[in-house]
mmCIF file of C-alpha atoms in Angstrom:
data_model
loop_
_atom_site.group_PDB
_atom_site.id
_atom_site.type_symbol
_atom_site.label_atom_id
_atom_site.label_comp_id
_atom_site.label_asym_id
_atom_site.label_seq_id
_atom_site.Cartn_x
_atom_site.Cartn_y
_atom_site.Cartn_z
ATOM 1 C CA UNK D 21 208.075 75.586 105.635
ATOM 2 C CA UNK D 22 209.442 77.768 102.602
ATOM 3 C CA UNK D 23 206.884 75.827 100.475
ATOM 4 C CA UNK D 24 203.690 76.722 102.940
ATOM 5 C CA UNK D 25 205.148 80.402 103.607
ATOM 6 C CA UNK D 26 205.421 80.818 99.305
ATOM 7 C CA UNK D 27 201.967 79.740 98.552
ATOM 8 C CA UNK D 28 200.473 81.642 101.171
ATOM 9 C CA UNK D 29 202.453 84.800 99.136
ATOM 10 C CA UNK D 30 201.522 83.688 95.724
ATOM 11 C CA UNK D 31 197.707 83.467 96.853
ATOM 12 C CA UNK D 32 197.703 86.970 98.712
ATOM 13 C CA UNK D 33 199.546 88.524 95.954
ATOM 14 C CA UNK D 34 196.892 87.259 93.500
ATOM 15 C CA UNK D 35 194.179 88.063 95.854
ATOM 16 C CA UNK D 36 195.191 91.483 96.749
ATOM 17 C CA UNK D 37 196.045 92.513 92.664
ATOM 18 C CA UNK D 38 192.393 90.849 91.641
ATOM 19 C CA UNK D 39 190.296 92.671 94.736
ATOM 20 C CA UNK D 40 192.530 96.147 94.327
ATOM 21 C CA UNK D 41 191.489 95.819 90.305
ATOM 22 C CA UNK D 42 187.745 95.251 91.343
ATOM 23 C CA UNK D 43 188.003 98.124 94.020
ATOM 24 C CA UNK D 44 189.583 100.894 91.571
ATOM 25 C CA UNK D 45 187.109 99.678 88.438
ATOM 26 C CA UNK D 46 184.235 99.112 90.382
ATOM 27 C CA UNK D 47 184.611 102.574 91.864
ATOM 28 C CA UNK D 48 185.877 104.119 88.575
ATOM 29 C CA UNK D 49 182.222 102.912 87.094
ATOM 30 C CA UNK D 50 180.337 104.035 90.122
ATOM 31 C CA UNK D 51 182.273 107.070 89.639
ATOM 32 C CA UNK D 52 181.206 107.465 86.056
ATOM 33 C CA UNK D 53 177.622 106.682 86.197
ATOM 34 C CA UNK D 54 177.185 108.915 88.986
ATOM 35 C CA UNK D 55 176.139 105.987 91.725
ATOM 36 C CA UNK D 56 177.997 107.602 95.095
ATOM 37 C CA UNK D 57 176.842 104.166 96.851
ATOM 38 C CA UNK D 58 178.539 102.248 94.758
ATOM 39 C CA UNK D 59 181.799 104.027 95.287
ATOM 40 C CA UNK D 60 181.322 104.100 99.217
ATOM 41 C CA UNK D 61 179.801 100.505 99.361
ATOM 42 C CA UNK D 62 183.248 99.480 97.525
ATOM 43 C CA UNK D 63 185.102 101.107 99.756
ATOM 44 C CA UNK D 64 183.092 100.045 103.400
ATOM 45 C CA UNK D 65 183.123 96.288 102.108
ATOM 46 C CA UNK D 66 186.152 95.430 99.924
ATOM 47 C CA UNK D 67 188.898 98.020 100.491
ATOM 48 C CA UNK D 68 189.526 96.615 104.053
ATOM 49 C CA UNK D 69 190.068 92.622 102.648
ATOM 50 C CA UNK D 70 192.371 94.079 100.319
ATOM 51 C CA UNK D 71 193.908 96.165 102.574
ATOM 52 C CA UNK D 72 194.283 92.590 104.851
ATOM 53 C CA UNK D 73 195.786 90.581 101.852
ATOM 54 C CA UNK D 74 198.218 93.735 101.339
ATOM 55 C CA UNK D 75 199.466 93.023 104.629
ATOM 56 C CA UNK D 76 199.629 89.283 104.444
ATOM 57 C CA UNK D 77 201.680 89.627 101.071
ATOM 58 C CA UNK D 78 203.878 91.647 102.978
ATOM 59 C CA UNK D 79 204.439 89.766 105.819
ATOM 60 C CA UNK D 80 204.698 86.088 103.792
ATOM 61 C CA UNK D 81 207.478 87.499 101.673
ATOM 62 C CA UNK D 82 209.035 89.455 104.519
ATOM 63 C CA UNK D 83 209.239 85.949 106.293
ATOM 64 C CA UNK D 84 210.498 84.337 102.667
ATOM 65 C CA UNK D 85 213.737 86.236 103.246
ATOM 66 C CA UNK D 86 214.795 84.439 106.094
ATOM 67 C CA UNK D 87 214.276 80.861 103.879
ATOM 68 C CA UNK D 88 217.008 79.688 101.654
ATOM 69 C CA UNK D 89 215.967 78.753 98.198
ATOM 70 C CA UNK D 90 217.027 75.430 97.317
ATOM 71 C CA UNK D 91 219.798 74.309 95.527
ATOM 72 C CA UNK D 92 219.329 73.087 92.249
ATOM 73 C CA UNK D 93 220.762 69.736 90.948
ATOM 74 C CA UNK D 94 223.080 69.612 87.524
ATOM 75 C CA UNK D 95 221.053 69.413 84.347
ATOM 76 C CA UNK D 96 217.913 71.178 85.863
ATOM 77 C CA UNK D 97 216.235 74.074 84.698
#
């Protein structure tokens, strides 16, 4: 269960920091070349997934305190 509840962390984490960097650039070059749509069509279409994979990330690694890592044999790394 630790295993499932980890991926599902390391994939929102990932998802959330790609989409967040796409949502602040994207916006940051509407901003620049003076295309408002593109900073409001950002913003009605993306923000709310990456505001959903915020959550999720949160969540996951709320629920990842609860799971004991596992205990390591002699000799690993």
């Amino acid at each position: 269960m630790r295993k499932i509840i980890l991926m599902i962390f390391i994939m929102s984490v990932f998802l959330f920091t790609l989409l967040g960097a796409v949502l602040v650039f994207g916006q940051m070059i509407g901003l620049f070349a003076l295309k408002g749509s593109w900073v409001v069509g950002l913003d009605e279409h993306l923000a709310s997934i990456v505001y959903f994979m915020t959550s999720i990330a949160a969540f996951s690694g709320y629920l990842l305190s609860y799971f004991k890592k596992p205990k390591r044999k002699e000799g690993e790394i």
